[in-house]
PDB file of C-alpha atoms in Angstrom:
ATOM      1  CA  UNK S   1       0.000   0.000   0.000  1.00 52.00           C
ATOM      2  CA  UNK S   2       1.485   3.263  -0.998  1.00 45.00           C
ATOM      3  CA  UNK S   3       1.517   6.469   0.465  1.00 44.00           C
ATOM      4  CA  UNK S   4       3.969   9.064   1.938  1.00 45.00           C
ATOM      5  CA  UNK S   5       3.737   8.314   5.375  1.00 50.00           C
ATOM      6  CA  UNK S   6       4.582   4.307   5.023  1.00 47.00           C
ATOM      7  CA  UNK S   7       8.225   4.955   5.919  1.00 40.00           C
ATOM      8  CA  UNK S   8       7.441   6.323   9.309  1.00 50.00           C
ATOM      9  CA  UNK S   9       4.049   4.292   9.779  1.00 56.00           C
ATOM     10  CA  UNK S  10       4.176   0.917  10.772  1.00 60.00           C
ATOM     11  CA  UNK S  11       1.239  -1.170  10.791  1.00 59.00           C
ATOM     12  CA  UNK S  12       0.669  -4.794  11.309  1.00 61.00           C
ATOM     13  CA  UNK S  13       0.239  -6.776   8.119  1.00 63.00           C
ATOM     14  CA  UNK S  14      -2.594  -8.966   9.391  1.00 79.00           C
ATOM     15  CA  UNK S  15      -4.887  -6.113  10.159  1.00 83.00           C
ATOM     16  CA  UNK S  16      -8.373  -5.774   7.813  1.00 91.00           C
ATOM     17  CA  UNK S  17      -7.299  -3.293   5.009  1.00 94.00           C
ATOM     18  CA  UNK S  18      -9.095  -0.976   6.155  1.00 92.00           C
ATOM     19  CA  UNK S  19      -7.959  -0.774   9.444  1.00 93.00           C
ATOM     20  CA  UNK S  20      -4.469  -0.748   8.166  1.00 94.00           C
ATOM     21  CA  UNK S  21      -5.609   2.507   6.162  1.00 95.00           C
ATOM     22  CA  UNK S  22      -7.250   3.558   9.636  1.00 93.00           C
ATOM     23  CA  UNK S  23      -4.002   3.406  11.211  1.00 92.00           C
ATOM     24  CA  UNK S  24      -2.025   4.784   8.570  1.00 94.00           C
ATOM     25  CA  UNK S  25      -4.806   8.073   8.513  1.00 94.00           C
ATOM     26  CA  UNK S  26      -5.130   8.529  12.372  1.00 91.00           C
ATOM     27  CA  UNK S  27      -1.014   8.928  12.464  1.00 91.00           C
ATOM     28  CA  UNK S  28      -1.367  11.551  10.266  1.00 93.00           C
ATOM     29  CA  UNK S  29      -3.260  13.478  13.021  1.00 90.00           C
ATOM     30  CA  UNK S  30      -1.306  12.259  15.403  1.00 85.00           C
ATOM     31  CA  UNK S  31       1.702  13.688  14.180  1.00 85.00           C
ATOM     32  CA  UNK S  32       0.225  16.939  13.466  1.00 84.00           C
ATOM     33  CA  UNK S  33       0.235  16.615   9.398  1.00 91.00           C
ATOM     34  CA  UNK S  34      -3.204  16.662   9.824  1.00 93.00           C
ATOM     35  CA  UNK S  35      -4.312  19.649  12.217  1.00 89.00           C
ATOM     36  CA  UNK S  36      -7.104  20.189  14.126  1.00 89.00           C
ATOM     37  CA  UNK S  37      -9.893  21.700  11.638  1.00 90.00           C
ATOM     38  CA  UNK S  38      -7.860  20.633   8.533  1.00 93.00           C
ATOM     39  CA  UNK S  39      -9.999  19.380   5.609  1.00 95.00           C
ATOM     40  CA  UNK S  40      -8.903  16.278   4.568  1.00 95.00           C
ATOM     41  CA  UNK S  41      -8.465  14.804   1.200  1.00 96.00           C
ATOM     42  CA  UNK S  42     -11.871  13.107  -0.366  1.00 94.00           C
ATOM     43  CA  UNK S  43     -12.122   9.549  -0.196  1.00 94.00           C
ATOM     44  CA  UNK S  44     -11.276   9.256  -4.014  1.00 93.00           C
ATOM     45  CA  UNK S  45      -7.801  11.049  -3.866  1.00 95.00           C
ATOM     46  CA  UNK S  46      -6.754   9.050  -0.486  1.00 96.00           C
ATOM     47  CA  UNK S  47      -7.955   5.667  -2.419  1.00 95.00           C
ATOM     48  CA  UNK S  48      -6.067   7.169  -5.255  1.00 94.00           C
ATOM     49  CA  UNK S  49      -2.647   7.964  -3.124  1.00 95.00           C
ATOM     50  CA  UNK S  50      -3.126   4.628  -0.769  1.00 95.00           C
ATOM     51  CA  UNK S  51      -3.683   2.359  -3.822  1.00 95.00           C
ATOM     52  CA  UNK S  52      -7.172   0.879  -2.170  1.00 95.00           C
ATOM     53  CA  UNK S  53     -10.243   0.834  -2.849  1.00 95.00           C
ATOM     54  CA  UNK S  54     -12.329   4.053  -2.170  1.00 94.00           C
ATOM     55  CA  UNK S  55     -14.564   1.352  -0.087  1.00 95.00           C
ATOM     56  CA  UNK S  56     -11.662   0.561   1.686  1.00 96.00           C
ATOM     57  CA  UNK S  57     -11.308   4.103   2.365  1.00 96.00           C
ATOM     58  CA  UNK S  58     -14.755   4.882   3.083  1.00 95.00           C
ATOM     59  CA  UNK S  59     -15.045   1.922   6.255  1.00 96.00           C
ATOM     60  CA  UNK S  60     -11.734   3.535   7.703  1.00 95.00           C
ATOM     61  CA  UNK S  61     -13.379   7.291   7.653  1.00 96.00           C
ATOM     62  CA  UNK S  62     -16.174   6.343   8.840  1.00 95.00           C
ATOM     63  CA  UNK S  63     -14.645   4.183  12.190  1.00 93.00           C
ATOM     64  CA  UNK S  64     -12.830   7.672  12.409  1.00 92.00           C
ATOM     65  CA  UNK S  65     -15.911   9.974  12.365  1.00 93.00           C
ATOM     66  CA  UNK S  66     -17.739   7.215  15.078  1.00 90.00           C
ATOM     67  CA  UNK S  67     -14.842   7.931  17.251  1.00 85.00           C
ATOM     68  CA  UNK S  68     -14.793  11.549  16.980  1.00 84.00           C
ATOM     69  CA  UNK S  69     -11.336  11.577  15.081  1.00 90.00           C
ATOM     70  CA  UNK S  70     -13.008  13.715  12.052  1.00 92.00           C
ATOM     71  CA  UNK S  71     -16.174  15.456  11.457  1.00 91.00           C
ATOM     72  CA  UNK S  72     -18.155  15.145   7.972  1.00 93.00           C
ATOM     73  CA  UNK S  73     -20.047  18.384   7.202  1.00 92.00           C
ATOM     74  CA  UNK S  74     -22.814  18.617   4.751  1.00 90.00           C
ATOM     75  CA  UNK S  75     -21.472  19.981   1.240  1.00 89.00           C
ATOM     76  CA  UNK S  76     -17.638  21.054   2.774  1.00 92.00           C
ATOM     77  CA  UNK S  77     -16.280  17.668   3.113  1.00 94.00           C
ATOM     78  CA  UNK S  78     -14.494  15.795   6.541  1.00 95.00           C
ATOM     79  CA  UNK S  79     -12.474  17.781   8.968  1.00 94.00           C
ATOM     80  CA  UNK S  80     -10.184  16.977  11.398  1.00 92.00           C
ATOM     81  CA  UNK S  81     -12.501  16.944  14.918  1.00 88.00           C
ATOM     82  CA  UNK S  82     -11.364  20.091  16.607  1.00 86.00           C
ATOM     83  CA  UNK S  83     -12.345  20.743  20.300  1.00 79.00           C
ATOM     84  CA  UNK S  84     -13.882  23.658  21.948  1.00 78.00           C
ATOM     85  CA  UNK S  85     -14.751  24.132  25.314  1.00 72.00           C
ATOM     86  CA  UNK S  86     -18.162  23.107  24.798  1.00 72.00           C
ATOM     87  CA  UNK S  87     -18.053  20.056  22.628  1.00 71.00           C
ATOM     88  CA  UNK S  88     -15.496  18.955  25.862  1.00 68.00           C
ATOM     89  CA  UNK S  89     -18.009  20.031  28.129  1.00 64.00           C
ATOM     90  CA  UNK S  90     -20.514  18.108  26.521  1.00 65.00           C
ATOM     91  CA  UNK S  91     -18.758  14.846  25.527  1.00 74.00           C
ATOM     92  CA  UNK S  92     -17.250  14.640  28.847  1.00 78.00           C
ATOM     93  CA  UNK S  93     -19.122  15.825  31.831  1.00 81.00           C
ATOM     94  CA  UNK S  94     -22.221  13.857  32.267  1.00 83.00           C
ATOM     95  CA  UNK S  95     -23.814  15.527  35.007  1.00 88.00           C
ATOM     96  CA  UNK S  96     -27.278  16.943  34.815  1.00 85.00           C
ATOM     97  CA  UNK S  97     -29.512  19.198  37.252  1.00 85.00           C
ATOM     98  CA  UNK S  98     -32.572  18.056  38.870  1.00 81.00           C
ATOM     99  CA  UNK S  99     -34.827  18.808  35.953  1.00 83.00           C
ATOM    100  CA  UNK S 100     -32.591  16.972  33.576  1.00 83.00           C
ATOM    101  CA  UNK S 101     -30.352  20.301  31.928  1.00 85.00           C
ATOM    102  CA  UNK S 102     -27.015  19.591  31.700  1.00 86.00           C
ATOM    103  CA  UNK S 103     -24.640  20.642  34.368  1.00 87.00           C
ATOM    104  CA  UNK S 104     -21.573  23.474  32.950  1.00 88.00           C
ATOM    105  CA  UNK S 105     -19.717  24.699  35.882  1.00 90.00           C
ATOM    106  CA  UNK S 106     -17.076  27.035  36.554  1.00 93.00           C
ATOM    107  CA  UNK S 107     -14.057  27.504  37.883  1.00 95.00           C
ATOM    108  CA  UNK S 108     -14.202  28.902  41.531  1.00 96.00           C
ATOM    109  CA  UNK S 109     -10.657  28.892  41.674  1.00 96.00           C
ATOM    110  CA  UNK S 110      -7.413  26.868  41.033  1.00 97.00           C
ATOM    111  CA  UNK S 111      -3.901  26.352  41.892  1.00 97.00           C
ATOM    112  CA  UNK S 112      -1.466  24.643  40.164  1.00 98.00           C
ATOM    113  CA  UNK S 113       2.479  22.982  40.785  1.00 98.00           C
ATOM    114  CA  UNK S 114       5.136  20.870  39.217  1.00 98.00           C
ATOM    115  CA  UNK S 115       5.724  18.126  41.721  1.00 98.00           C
ATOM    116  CA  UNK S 116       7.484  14.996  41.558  1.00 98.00           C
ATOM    117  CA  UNK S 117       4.499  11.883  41.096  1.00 98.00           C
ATOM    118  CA  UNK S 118       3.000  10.209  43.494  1.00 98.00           C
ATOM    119  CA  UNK S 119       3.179   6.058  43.317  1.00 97.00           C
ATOM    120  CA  UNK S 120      -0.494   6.161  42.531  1.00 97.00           C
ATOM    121  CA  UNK S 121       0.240   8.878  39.874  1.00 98.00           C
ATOM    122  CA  UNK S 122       2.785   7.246  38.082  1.00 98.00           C
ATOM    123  CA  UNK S 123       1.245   3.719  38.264  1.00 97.00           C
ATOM    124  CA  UNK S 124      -2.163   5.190  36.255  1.00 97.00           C
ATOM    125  CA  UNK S 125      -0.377   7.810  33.983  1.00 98.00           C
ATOM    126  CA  UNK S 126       3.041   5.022  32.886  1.00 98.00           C
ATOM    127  CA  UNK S 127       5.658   7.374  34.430  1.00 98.00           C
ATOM    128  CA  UNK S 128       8.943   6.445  35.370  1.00 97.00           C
ATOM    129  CA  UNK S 129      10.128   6.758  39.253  1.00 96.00           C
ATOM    130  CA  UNK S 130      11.311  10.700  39.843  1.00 97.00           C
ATOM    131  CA  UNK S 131       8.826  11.867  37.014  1.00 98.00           C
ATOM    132  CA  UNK S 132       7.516  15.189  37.615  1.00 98.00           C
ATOM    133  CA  UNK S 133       3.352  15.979  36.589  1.00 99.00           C
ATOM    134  CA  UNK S 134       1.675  19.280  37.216  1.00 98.00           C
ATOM    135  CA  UNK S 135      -0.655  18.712  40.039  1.00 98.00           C
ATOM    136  CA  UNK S 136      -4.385  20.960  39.581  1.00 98.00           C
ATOM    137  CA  UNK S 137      -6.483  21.470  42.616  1.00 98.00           C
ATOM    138  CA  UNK S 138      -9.443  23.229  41.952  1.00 97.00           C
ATOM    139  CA  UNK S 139     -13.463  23.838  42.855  1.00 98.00           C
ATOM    140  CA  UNK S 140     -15.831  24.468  40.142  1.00 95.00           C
ATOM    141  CA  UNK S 141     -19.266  25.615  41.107  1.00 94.00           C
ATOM    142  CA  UNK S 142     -22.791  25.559  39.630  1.00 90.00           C
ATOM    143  CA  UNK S 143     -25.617  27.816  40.187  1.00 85.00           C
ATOM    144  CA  UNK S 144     -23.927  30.086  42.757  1.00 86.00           C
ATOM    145  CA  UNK S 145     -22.281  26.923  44.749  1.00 92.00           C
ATOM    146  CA  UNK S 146     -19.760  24.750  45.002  1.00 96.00           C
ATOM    147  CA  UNK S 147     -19.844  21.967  42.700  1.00 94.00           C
ATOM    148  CA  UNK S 148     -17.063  19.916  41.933  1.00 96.00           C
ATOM    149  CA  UNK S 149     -13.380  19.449  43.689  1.00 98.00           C
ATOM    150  CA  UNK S 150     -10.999  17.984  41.326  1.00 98.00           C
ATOM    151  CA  UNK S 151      -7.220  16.726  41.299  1.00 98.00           C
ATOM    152  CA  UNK S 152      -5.983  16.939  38.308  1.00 98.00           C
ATOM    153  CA  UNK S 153      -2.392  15.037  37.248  1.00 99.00           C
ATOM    154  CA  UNK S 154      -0.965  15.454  33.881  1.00 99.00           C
ATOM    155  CA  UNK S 155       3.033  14.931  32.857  1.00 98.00           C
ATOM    156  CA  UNK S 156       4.932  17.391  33.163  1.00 98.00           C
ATOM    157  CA  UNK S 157       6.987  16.958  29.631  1.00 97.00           C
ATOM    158  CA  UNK S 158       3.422  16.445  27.945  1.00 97.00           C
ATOM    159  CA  UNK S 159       2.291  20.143  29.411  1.00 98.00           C
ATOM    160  CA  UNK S 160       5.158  22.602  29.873  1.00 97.00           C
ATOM    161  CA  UNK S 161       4.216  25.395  31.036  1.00 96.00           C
ATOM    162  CA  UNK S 162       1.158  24.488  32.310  1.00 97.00           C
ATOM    163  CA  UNK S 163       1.403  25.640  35.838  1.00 97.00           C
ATOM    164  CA  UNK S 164       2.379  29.028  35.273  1.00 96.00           C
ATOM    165  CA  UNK S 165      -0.542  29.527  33.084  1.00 93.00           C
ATOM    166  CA  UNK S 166      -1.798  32.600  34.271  1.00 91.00           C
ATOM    167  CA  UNK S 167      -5.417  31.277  34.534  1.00 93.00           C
ATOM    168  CA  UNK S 168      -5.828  27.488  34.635  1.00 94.00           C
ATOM    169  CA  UNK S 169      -8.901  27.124  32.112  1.00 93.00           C
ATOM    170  CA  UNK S 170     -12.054  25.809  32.828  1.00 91.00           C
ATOM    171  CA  UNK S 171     -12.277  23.042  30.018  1.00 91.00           C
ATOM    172  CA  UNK S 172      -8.402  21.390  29.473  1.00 94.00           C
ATOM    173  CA  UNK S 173      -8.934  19.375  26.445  1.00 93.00           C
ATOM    174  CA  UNK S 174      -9.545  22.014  23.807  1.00 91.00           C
ATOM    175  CA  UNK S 175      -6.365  23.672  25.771  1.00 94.00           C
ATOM    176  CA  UNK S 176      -4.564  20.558  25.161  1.00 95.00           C
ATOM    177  CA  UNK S 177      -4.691  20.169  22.153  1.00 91.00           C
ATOM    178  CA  UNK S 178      -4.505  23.623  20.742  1.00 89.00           C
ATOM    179  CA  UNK S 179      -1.746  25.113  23.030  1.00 93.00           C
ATOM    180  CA  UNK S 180       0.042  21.524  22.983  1.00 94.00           C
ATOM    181  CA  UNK S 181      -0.923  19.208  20.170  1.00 90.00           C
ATOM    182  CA  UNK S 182      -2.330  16.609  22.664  1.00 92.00           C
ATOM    183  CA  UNK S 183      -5.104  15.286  21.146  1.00 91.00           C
ATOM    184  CA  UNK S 184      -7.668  12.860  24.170  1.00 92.00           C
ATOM    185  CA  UNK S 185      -9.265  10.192  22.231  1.00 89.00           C
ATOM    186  CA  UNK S 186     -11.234   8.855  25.432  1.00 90.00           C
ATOM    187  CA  UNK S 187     -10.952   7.496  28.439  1.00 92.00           C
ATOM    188  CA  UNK S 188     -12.638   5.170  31.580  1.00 95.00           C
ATOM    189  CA  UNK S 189     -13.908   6.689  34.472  1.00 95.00           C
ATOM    190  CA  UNK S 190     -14.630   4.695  38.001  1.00 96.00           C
ATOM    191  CA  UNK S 191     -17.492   6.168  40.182  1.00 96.00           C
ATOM    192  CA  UNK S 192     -17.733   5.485  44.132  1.00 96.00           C
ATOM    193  CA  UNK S 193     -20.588   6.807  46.756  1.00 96.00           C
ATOM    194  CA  UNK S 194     -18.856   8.285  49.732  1.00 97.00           C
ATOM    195  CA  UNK S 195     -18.990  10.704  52.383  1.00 97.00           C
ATOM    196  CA  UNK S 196     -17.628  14.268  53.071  1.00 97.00           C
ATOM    197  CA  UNK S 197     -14.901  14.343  55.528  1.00 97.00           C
ATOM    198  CA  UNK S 198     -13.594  17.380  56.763  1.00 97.00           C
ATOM    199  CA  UNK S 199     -11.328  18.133  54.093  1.00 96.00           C
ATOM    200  CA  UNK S 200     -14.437  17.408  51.026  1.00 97.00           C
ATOM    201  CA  UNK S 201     -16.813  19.506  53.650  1.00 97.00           C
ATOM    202  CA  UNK S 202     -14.652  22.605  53.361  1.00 97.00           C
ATOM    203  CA  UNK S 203     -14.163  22.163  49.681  1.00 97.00           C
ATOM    204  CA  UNK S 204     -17.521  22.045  48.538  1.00 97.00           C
ATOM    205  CA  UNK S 205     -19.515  24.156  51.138  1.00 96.00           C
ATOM    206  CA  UNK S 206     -21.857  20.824  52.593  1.00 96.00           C
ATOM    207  CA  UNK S 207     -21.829  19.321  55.982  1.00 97.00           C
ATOM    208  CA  UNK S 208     -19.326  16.867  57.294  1.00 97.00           C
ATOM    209  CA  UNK S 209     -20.937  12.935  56.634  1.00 96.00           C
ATOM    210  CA  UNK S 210     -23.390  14.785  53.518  1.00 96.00           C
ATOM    211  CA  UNK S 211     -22.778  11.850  50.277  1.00 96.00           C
ATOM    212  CA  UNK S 212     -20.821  12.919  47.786  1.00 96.00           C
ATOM    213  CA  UNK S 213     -19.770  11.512  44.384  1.00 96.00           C
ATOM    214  CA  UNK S 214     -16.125  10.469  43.666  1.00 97.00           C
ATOM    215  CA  UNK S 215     -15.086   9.922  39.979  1.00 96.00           C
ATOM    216  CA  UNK S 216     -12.142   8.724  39.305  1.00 97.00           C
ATOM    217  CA  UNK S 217     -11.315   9.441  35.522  1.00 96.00           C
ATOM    218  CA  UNK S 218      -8.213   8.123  33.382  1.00 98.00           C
ATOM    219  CA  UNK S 219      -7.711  10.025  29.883  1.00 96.00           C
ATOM    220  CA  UNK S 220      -6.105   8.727  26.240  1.00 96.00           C
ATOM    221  CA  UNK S 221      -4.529  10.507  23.492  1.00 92.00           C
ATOM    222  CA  UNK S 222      -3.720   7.768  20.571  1.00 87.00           C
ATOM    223  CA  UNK S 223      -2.489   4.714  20.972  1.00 82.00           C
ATOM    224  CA  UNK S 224      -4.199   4.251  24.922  1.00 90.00           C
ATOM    225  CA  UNK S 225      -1.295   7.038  26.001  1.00 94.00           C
ATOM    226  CA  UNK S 226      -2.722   8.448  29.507  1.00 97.00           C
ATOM    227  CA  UNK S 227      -2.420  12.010  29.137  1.00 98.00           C
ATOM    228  CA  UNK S 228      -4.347  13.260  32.454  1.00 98.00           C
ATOM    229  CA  UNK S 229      -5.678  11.221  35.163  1.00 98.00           C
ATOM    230  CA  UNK S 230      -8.326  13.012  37.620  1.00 98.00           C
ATOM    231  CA  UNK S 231     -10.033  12.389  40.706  1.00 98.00           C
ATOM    232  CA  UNK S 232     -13.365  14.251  41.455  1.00 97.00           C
ATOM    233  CA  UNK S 233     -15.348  14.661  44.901  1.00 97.00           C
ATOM    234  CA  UNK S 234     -18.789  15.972  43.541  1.00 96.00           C
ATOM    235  CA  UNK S 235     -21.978  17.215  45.645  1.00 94.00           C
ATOM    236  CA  UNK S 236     -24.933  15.836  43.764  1.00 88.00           C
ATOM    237  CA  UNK S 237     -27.502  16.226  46.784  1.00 86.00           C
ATOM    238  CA  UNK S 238     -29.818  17.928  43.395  1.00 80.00           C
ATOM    239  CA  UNK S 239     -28.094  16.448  40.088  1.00 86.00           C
ATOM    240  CA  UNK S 240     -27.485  13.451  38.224  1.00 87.00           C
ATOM    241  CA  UNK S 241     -24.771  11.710  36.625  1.00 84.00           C
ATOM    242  CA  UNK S 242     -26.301  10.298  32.811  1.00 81.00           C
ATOM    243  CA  UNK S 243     -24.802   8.917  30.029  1.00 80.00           C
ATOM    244  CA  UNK S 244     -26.242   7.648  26.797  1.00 73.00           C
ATOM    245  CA  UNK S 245     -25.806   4.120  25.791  1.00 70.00           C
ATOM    246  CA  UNK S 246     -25.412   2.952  22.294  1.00 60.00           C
TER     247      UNK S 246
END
């Protein structure tokens, strides 16, 4: 299969054509020659340069659009997916109010360090012992409250710079990947019931013993890289968490 990115691309032999072109098309983005917001090629010219069928083509496009990779827009063509702060907010907070809106807080406030990681750090984000992560602690509210406490962990080498932004901002994976090419693809996220200690009671403006929410979140850029992992204390006395299946 031809192409001008087979010298640096490898991809296994016995993969489904297809997902071989897959492969071959999502390291394009992945190594920027593809840009967030880029139009792409139509499927007849990448058939055309990959020597496959425009079938072929078409399967691995449309795996790419289901995961959120690239958008197709009516009459323009398919774009690389680009993120704002509300297509984050929306694809990846899944909490909702008591008459079923969904929840958008904000940022109450935030502080942020370079620190060396923790065992637990560096066990869910792959790091090496003595690697340093910027550590976020912040409170986002909702409707005039306290929401949200969150602890975020990123690595350091991924996101230079990050702590001395001036204003930590309120959605991080448009940031990401427009300040520093990082690109999250998905994720898992673990949820516990438990109750506000001291600590959680101060944070979030409730009564020490009131349930609270923990969510404990791992983020992927390609290739299952964790790029952020995040651990969130939530008061949901008068919300939801929801997610659509399927």
């Amino acid at each position: 299969m031809a192409g001008q990115d087979d010298a640096t691309t490898t991809v296994p032999a016995l993969l489904p054509l297809y997902a071989q072109v897959k492969a071959r098309l999502v390291a394009r983005i992945q190594t920027g020659d593809w840009k967030p917001g880029q139009l792409i090629p139509n499927e007849f010219a990448l058939a055309d340069e990959l020597g496959v069928s425009q079938g072929t083509v078409r399967k691995a496009l449309g795996e790419m659009t289901a995961e959120q990779l690239l958008v197709r827009r009516q009459g323009r063509g398919t774009f690389v997916q680009q993120h704002t702060p509300e297509s984050m907010l929306f694809r990846f907070f899944n909490f909702h109010d008591a008459v079923g809106e969904p929840i958008s807080p904000e940022t109450l406030w935030a502080k942020a360090r370079v620190c060396v990681a923790k065992p637990a750090e560096r066990s869910r984000l792959r790091l090496a012992a003595g690697a340093q992560v910027v550590r976020i602690s912040r409170v986002r509210g909702h409707g005039g409250r306290p929401f949200d406490h969150e602890t975020i962990v990123v690595p350091h080498d991924l996101f230079p710079g990050l702590a001395e932004t001036p204003e930590i901002p309120n959605t991080l994976y448009d940031h990401f990947q427009q300040v520093y090419a990082v690109t999250v693809t998905g994720g898992e996220e673990k949820l516990d019931a438990v109750v506000a200690g001291e600590r959680e009671a101060g944070w979030l403006d409730v009564a020490a013993g009131s349930p609270l929410l923990r969510v404990e979140r791992t983020m992927f850029s390609f290739d299952e890289k964790p790029v952020e992992w995040r651990l969130s204390v939530c008061a949901v006395a008068n919300a939801r968490y929801a997610v659509r299946l399927g």
